[in-house]
mmCIF file of C-alpha atoms and ligand atoms in Angstrom:
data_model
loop_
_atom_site.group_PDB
_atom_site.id
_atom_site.type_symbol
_atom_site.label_atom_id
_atom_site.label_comp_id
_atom_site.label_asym_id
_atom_site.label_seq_id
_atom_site.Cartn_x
_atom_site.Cartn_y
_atom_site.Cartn_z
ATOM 1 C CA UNK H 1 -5.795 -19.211 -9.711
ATOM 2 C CA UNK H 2 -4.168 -18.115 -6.384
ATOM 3 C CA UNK H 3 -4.034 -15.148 -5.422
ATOM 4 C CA UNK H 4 0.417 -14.747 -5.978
ATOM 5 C CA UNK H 5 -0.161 -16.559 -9.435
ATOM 6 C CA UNK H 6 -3.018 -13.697 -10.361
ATOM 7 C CA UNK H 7 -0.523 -11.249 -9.797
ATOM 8 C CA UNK H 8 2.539 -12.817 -11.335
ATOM 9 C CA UNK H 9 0.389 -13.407 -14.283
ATOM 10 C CA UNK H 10 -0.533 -9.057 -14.196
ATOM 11 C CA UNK H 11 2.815 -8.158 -14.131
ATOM 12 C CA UNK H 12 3.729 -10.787 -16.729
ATOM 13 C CA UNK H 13 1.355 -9.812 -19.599
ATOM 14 C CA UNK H 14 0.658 -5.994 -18.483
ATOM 15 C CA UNK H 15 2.822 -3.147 -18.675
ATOM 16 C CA UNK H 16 2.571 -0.281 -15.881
ATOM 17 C CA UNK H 17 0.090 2.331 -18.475
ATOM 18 C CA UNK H 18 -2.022 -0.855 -18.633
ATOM 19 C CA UNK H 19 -3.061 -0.995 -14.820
ATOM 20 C CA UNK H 20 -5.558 1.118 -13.347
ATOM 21 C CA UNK H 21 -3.784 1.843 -10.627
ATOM 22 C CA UNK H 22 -0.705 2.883 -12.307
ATOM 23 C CA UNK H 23 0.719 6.829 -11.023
ATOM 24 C CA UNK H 24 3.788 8.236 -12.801
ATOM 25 C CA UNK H 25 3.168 10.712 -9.587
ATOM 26 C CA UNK H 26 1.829 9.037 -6.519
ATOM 27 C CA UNK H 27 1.237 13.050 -5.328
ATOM 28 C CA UNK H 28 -0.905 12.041 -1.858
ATOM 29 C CA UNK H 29 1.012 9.469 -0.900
ATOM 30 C CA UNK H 30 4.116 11.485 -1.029
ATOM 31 C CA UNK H 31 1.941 14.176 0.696
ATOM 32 C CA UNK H 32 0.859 12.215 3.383
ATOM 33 C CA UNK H 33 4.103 10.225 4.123
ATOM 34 C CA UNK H 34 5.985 13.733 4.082
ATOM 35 C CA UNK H 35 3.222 14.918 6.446
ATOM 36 C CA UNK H 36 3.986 12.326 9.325
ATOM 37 C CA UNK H 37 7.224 10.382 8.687
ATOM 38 C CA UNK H 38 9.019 13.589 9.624
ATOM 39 C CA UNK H 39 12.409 12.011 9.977
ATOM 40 C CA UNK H 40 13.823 10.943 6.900
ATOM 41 C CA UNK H 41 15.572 7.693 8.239
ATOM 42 C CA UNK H 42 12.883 5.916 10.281
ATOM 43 C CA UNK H 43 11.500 2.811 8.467
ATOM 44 C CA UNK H 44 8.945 2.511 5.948
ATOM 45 C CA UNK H 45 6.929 -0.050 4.097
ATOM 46 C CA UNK H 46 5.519 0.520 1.254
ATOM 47 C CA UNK H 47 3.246 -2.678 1.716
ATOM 48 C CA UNK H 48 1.852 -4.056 -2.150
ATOM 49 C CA UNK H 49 4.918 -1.479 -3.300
ATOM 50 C CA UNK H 50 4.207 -3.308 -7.309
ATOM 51 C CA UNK H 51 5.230 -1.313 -9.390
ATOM 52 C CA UNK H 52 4.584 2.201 -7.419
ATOM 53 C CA UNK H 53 7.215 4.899 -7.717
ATOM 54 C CA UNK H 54 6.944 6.197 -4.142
ATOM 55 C CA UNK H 55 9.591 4.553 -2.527
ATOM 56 C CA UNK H 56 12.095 5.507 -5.560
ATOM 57 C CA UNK H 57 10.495 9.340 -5.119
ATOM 58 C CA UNK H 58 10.928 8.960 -1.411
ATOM 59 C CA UNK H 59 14.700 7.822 -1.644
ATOM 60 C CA UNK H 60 15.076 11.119 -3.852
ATOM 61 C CA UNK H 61 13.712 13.182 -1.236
ATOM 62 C CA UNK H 62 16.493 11.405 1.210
ATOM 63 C CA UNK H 63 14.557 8.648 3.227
ATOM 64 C CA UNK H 64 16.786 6.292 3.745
ATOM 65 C CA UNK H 65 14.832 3.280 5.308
ATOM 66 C CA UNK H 66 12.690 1.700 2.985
ATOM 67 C CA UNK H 67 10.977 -1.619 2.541
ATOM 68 C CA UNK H 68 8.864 -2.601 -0.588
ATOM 69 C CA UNK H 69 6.287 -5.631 0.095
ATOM 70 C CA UNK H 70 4.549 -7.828 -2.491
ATOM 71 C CA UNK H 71 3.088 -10.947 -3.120
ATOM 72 C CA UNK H 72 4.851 -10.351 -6.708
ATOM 73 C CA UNK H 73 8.414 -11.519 -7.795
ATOM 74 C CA UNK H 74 7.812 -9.802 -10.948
ATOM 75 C CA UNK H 75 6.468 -6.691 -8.891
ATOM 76 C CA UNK H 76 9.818 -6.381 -7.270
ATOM 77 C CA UNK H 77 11.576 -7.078 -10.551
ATOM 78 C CA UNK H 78 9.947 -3.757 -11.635
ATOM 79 C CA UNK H 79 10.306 -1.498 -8.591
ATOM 80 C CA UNK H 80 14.370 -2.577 -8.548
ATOM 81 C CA UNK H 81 14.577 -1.215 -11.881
ATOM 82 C CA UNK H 82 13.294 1.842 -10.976
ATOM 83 C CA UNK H 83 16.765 2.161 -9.276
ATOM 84 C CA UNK H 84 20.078 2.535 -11.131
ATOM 85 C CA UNK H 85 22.782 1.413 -8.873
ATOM 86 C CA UNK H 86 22.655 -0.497 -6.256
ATOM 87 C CA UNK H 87 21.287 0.930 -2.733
ATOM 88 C CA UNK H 88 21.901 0.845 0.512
ATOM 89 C CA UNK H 89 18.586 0.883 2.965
ATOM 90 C CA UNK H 90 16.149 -0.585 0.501
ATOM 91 C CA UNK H 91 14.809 -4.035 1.111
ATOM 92 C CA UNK H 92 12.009 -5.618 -1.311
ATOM 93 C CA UNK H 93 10.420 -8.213 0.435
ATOM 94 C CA UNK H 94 8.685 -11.039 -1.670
ATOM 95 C CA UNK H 95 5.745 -12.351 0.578
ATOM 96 C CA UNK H 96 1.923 -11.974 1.712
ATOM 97 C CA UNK H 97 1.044 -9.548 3.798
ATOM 98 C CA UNK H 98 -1.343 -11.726 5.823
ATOM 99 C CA UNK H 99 1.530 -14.246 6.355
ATOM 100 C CA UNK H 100 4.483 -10.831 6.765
ATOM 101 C CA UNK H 101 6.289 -9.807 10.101
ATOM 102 C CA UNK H 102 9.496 -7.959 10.846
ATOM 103 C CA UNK H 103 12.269 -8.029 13.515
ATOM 104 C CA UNK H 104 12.056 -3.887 13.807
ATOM 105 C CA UNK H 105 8.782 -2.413 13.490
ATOM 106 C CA UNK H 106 8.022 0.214 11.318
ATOM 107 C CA UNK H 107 7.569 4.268 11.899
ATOM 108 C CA UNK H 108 4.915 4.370 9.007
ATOM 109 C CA UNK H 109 2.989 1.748 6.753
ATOM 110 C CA UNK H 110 1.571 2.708 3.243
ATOM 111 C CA UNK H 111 -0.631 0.702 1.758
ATOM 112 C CA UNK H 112 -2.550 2.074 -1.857
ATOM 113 C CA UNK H 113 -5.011 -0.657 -3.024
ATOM 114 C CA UNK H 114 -4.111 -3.654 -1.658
ATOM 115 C CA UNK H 115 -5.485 -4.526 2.066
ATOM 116 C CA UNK H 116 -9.260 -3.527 -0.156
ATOM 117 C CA UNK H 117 -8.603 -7.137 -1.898
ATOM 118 C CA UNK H 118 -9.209 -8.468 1.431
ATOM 119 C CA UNK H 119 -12.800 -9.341 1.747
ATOM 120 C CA UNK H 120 -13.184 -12.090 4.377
ATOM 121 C CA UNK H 121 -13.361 -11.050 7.540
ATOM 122 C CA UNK H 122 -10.926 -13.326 9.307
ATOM 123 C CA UNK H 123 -8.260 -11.865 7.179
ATOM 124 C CA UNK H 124 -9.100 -8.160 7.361
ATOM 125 C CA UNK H 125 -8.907 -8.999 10.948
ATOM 126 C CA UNK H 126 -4.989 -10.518 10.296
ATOM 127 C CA UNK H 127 -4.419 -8.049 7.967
ATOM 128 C CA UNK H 128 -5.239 -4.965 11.155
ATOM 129 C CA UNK H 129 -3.311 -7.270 13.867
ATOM 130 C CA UNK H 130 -0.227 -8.067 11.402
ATOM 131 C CA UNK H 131 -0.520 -3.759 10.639
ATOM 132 C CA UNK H 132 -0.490 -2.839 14.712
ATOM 133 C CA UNK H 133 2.301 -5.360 15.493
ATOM 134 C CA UNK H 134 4.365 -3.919 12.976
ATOM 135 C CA UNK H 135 4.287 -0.338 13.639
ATOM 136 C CA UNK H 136 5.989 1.469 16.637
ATOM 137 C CA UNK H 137 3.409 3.295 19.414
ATOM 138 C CA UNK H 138 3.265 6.741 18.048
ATOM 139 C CA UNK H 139 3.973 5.256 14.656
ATOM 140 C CA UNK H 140 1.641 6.084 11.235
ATOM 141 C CA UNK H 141 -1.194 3.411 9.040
ATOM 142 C CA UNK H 142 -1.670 5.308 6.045
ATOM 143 C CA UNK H 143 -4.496 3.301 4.144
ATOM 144 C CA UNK H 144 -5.981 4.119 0.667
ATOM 145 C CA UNK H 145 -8.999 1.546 -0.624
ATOM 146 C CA UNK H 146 -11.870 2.083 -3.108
ATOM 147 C CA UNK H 147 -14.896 3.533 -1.338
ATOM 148 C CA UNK H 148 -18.322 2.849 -1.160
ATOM 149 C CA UNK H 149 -18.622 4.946 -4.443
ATOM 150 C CA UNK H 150 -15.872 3.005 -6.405
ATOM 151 C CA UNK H 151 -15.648 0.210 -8.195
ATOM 152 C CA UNK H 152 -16.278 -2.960 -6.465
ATOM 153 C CA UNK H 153 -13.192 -5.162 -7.960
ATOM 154 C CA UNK H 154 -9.755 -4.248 -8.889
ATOM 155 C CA UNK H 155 -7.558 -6.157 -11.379
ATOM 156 C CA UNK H 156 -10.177 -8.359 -12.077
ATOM 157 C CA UNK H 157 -10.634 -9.623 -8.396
ATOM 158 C CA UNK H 158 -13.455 -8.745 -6.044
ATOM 159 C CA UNK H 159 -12.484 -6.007 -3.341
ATOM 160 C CA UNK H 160 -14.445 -4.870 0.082
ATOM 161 C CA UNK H 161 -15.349 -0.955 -0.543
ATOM 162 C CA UNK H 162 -14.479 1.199 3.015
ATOM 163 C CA UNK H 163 -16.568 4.574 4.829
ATOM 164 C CA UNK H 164 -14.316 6.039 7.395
ATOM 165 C CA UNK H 165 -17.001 4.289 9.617
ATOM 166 C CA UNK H 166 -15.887 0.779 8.211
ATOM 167 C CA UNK H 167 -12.433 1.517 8.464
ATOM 168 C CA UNK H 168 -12.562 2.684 12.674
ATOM 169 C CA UNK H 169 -14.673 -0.427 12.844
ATOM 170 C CA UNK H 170 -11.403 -2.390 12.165
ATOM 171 C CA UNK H 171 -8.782 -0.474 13.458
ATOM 172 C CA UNK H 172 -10.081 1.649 16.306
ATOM 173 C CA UNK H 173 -8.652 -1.401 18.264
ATOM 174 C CA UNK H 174 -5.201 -0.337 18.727
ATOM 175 C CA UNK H 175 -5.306 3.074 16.298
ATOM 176 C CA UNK H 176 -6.527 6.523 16.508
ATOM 177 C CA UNK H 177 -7.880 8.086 12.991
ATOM 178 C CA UNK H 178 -6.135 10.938 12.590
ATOM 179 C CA UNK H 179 -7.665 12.396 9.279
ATOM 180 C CA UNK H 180 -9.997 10.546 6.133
ATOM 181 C CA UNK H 181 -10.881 12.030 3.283
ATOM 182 C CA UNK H 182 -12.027 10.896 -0.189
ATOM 183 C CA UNK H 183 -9.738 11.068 -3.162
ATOM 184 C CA UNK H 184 -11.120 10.760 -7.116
ATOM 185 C CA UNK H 185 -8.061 8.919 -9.121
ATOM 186 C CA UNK H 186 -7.946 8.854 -12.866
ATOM 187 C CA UNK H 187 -6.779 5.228 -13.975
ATOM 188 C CA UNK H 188 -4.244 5.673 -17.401
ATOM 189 C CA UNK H 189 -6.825 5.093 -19.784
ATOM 190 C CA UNK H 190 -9.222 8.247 -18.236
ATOM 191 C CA UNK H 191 -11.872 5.946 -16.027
ATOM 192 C CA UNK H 192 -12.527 7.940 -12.651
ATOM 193 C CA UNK H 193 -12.048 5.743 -8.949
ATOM 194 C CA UNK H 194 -13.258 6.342 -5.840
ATOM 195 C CA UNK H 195 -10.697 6.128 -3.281
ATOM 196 C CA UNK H 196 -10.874 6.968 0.599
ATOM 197 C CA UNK H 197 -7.750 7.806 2.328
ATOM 198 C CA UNK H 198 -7.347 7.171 6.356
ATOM 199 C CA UNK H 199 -4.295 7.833 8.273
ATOM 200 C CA UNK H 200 -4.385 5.635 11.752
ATOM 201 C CA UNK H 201 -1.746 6.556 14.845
ATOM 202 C CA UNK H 202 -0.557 3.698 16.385
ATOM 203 C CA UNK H 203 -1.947 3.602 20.229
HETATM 204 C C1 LIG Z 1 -3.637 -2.676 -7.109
HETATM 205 S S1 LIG Z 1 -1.930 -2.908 -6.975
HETATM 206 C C2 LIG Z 1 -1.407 -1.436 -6.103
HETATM 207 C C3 LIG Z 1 0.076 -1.174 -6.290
HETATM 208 C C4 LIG Z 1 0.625 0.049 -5.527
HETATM 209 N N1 LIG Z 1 0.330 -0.011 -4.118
HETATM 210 C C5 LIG Z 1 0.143 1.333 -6.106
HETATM 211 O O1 LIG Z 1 -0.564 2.087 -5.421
HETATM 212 O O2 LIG Z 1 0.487 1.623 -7.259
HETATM 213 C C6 LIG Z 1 -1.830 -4.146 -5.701
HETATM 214 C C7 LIG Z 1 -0.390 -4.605 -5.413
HETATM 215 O O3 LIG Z 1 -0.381 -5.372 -4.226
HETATM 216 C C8 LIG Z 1 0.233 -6.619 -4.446
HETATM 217 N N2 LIG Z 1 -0.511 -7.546 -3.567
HETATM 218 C C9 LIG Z 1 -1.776 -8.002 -3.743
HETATM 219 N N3 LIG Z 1 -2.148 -8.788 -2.723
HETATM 220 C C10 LIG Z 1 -1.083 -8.815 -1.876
HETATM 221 C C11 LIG Z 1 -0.839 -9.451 -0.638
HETATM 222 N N4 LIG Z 1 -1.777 -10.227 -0.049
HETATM 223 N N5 LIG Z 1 0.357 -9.271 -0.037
HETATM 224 C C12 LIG Z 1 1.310 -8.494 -0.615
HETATM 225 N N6 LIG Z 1 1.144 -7.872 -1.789
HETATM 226 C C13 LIG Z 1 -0.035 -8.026 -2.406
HETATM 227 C C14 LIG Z 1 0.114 -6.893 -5.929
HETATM 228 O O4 LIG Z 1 1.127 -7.730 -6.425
HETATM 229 C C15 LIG Z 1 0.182 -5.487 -6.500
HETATM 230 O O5 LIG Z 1 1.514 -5.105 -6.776
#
Protein backbone atom coordinates (compact mmCIF):
# COMPACT_ATOMS: atom_id res chain seq x y z
CA UNK A 1 0.00 0.00 0.00
CA UNK A 2 1.33 3.56 -0.69
CA UNK A 3 1.95 5.64 1.56
CA UNK A 4 -1.49 8.36 0.54
CA UNK A 5 -3.63 5.06 0.27
CA UNK A 6 -2.36 4.03 4.09
CA UNK A 7 -3.64 7.14 5.19
CA UNK A 8 -6.86 7.45 3.24
CA UNK A 9 -7.55 4.02 4.43
CA UNK A 10 -6.85 5.55 8.55
CA UNK A 11 -9.09 8.18 8.15
CA UNK A 12 -11.61 5.95 6.37
CA UNK A 13 -12.10 3.18 8.99
CA UNK A 14 -10.80 5.22 12.22
CA UNK A 15 -12.41 7.85 14.03
CA UNK A 16 -10.19 10.73 15.73
CA UNK A 17 -10.39 8.83 19.73
CA UNK A 18 -9.07 5.86 17.72
CA UNK A 19 -5.58 7.40 16.72
CA UNK A 20 -2.79 7.69 18.96
CA UNK A 21 -2.01 10.80 18.10
CA UNK A 22 -5.34 12.27 18.48
CA UNK A 23 -5.36 15.84 21.04
CA UNK A 24 -8.75 17.43 21.78
CA UNK A 25 -5.97 20.13 23.12
CA UNK A 26 -2.82 20.31 21.12
CA UNK A 27 -1.54 22.55 24.46
CA UNK A 28 2.46 22.77 23.19
CA UNK A 29 1.85 23.35 19.95
CA UNK A 30 -0.36 26.23 20.68
CA UNK A 31 2.39 27.15 23.24
CA UNK A 32 5.09 27.12 21.02
CA UNK A 33 3.42 28.70 17.90
CA UNK A 34 2.12 31.56 20.34
CA UNK A 35 5.73 31.77 21.57
CA UNK A 36 7.31 32.74 18.09
CA UNK A 37 4.64 33.52 15.46
CA UNK A 38 4.10 36.76 17.34
CA UNK A 39 2.05 38.40 14.66
CA UNK A 40 -1.17 36.96 14.23
CA UNK A 41 -1.38 37.34 10.33
CA UNK A 42 1.94 35.98 9.04
CA UNK A 43 1.55 32.52 7.39
CA UNK A 44 1.45 29.23 8.84
CA UNK A 45 1.46 25.60 7.89
CA UNK A 46 0.35 23.26 9.81
CA UNK A 47 2.23 20.55 7.64
CA UNK A 48 0.34 16.68 8.18
CA UNK A 49 -2.58 19.20 9.75
CA UNK A 50 -5.03 15.47 9.70
CA UNK A 51 -7.25 15.83 11.78
CA UNK A 52 -5.36 18.28 14.45
CA UNK A 53 -7.37 21.08 16.00
CA UNK A 54 -4.57 23.66 16.06
CA UNK A 55 -5.19 25.55 13.17
CA UNK A 56 -9.12 25.80 14.12
CA UNK A 57 -7.70 26.86 17.91
CA UNK A 58 -5.28 29.18 16.21
CA UNK A 59 -8.02 30.92 13.97
CA UNK A 60 -9.89 31.42 17.46
CA UNK A 61 -7.04 33.09 18.89
CA UNK A 62 -7.15 35.50 15.56
CA UNK A 63 -4.36 34.14 13.16
CA UNK A 64 -5.50 34.76 10.14
CA UNK A 65 -3.03 33.00 7.67
CA UNK A 66 -3.27 29.48 7.78
CA UNK A 67 -2.44 26.52 5.61
CA UNK A 68 -3.29 22.82 6.50
CA UNK A 69 -1.04 20.13 4.52
CA UNK A 70 -1.75 16.41 4.04
CA UNK A 71 -1.22 13.61 2.01
CA UNK A 72 -5.04 12.88 3.09
CA UNK A 73 -8.27 13.96 1.18
CA UNK A 74 -10.16 12.51 3.93
CA UNK A 75 -7.74 14.36 6.46
CA UNK A 76 -8.83 17.63 5.03
CA UNK A 77 -12.43 16.47 4.88
CA UNK A 78 -12.11 16.36 8.72
CA UNK A 79 -10.13 19.49 9.58
CA UNK A 80 -12.86 21.62 7.20
CA UNK A 81 -15.44 20.41 9.42
CA UNK A 82 -13.90 21.58 12.25
CA UNK A 83 -15.02 24.98 10.77
CA UNK A 84 -18.64 26.19 10.55
CA UNK A 85 -18.83 28.74 7.88
CA UNK A 86 -16.83 29.31 5.39
CA UNK A 87 -13.32 31.22 5.98
CA UNK A 88 -11.36 33.52 4.63
CA UNK A 89 -7.31 32.87 5.02
CA UNK A 90 -7.45 29.13 5.38
CA UNK A 91 -6.10 26.98 2.62
CA UNK A 92 -5.96 22.97 2.99
CA UNK A 93 -3.61 21.76 0.70
CA UNK A 94 -3.97 18.03 -0.49
CA UNK A 95 -0.32 16.86 -1.35
CA UNK A 96 3.11 15.26 -0.06
CA UNK A 97 5.24 17.10 1.70
CA UNK A 98 8.35 15.73 -0.05
CA UNK A 99 6.78 16.69 -3.43
CA UNK A 100 5.07 20.47 -1.60
CA UNK A 101 6.28 24.12 -2.42
CA UNK A 102 4.64 27.51 -2.15
CA UNK A 103 4.71 30.86 -4.05
CA UNK A 104 5.07 32.87 -0.44
CA UNK A 105 7.07 31.28 2.10
CA UNK A 106 6.01 30.75 5.39
CA UNK A 107 6.74 32.74 8.92
CA UNK A 108 6.44 29.35 10.88
CA UNK A 109 6.09 25.51 9.98
CA UNK A 110 4.49 22.96 12.46
CA UNK A 111 4.90 19.69 11.95
CA UNK A 112 3.57 16.95 15.01
CA UNK A 113 4.39 13.36 13.85
CA UNK A 114 4.77 13.33 10.45
CA UNK A 115 8.43 14.26 8.95
CA UNK A 116 9.38 10.98 11.87
CA UNK A 117 7.65 8.63 9.04
CA UNK A 118 10.50 9.60 6.99
CA UNK A 119 13.17 7.06 7.38
CA UNK A 120 15.36 7.07 4.24
CA UNK A 121 17.79 9.35 4.18
CA UNK A 122 17.42 10.88 0.75
CA UNK A 123 14.05 12.02 1.80
CA UNK A 124 14.76 13.36 5.29
CA UNK A 125 17.26 15.23 3.32
CA UNK A 126 14.11 16.64 0.83
CA UNK A 127 12.02 16.79 3.56
CA UNK A 128 14.91 19.64 5.51
CA UNK A 129 15.58 21.40 1.93
CA UNK A 130 11.68 21.53 0.96
CA UNK A 131 11.32 22.95 5.10
CA UNK A 132 14.29 25.84 4.56
CA UNK A 133 12.95 26.90 1.12
CA UNK A 134 9.70 27.41 2.49
CA UNK A 135 10.25 29.47 5.45
CA UNK A 136 11.29 33.22 5.46
CA UNK A 137 15.08 34.09 7.06
CA UNK A 138 14.18 34.83 10.58
CA UNK A 139 11.21 32.55 10.14
CA UNK A 140 10.30 29.39 12.80
CA UNK A 141 10.62 24.98 12.15
CA UNK A 142 8.76 23.79 14.96
CA UNK A 143 9.29 19.87 14.80
CA UNK A 144 7.76 17.23 17.18
CA UNK A 145 8.86 13.29 16.39
CA UNK A 146 9.00 10.21 18.67
CA UNK A 147 12.36 10.01 20.42
CA UNK A 148 14.83 7.59 20.96
CA UNK A 149 12.63 6.43 23.98
CA UNK A 150 9.32 6.10 21.95
CA UNK A 151 7.85 3.84 20.00
CA UNK A 152 9.54 2.96 16.87
CA UNK A 153 6.34 3.00 14.35
CA UNK A 154 3.32 5.09 14.26
CA UNK A 155 0.00 4.10 12.63
CA UNK A 156 1.27 0.95 11.83
CA UNK A 157 4.27 2.25 9.68
CA UNK A 158 7.92 2.26 10.67
CA UNK A 159 9.24 5.81 11.85
CA UNK A 160 13.08 7.14 12.42
CA UNK A 161 13.25 8.05 16.38
CA UNK A 162 15.26 11.77 16.81
CA UNK A 163 18.02 13.12 19.91
CA UNK A 164 18.36 16.81 19.57
CA UNK A 165 21.82 15.57 18.25
CA UNK A 166 20.02 13.77 15.23
CA UNK A 167 17.86 16.50 14.60
CA UNK A 168 21.03 19.49 14.29
CA UNK A 169 22.58 16.75 12.24
CA UNK A 170 19.86 17.51 9.60
CA UNK A 171 19.02 20.88 9.94
CA UNK A 172 21.99 22.77 11.33
CA UNK A 173 22.45 23.40 7.52
CA UNK A 174 20.44 26.41 7.10
CA UNK A 175 18.74 26.51 10.92
CA UNK A 176 19.73 27.50 14.31
CA UNK A 177 18.08 25.27 17.30
CA UNK A 178 16.60 27.52 19.33
CA UNK A 179 15.22 25.25 22.23
CA UNK A 180 14.50 20.98 22.44
CA UNK A 181 13.02 19.42 24.98
CA UNK A 182 11.26 16.06 25.52
CA UNK A 183 7.52 15.84 25.84
CA UNK A 184 5.57 12.44 27.34
CA UNK A 185 2.02 12.33 25.31
CA UNK A 186 -0.80 10.13 26.44
CA UNK A 187 -2.42 8.49 23.21
CA UNK A 188 -6.65 8.28 23.83
CA UNK A 189 -6.64 4.92 25.00
CA UNK A 190 -3.87 5.81 28.10
CA UNK A 191 -0.45 4.33 26.28
CA UNK A 192 2.47 6.87 27.16
CA UNK A 193 4.85 8.35 23.86
CA UNK A 194 7.95 9.72 23.79
CA UNK A 195 8.08 12.79 21.87
CA UNK A 196 11.04 15.40 21.41
CA UNK A 197 10.18 18.84 20.49
CA UNK A 198 12.85 21.21 18.48
CA UNK A 199 12.18 24.64 17.37
CA UNK A 200 14.78 25.61 14.33
CA UNK A 201 15.25 29.60 13.21
CA UNK A 202 15.56 29.92 9.79
CA UNK A 203 19.32 31.28 8.93
C1 LIG B 1 0.46 10.84 12.93
S1 LIG B 1 -0.61 11.91 12.08
C2 LIG B 1 -0.32 13.47 12.91
C3 LIG B 1 -1.47 14.44 12.68
C4 LIG B 1 -1.28 15.83 13.32
N1 LIG B 1 -0.05 16.46 12.91
C5 LIG B 1 -1.38 15.79 14.80
O1 LIG B 1 -0.39 16.10 15.49
O2 LIG B 1 -2.46 15.46 15.31
C6 LIG B 1 0.26 12.14 10.55
C7 LIG B 1 -0.52 13.02 9.55
O3 LIG B 1 0.35 13.37 8.48
C8 LIG B 1 -0.24 13.04 7.24
N2 LIG B 1 0.91 12.65 6.40
C9 LIG B 1 1.65 11.51 6.50
N3 LIG B 1 2.64 11.50 5.61
C10 LIG B 1 2.54 12.68 4.93
C11 LIG B 1 3.28 13.28 3.89
N4 LIG B 1 4.35 12.65 3.34
N5 LIG B 1 2.90 14.49 3.43
C12 LIG B 1 1.83 15.13 3.97
N6 LIG B 1 1.09 14.62 4.96
C13 LIG B 1 1.44 13.42 5.43
C14 LIG B 1 -1.24 11.95 7.53
O4 LIG B 1 -2.30 11.90 6.60
C15 LIG B 1 -1.70 12.32 8.93
O5 LIG B 1 -2.81 13.20 8.89
Amino acid sequence: MNRKQHWETVYETKDDLEVGWFQENPELSLKLVNKYSLIKAKPIIDVGGGNSFLTKLLYNQGYSNLTILDISAKALERSKNRFSESIEGISWVENNVLDFSSEAPYQTWHDRAVFHFLTMEEEINKYANIAAKNIIQGGFLILATFSLSGPENCSGLPISQYSEKKFCSIFNDKFSLIECFENVHITPSGYPQNFIWAVFKRK
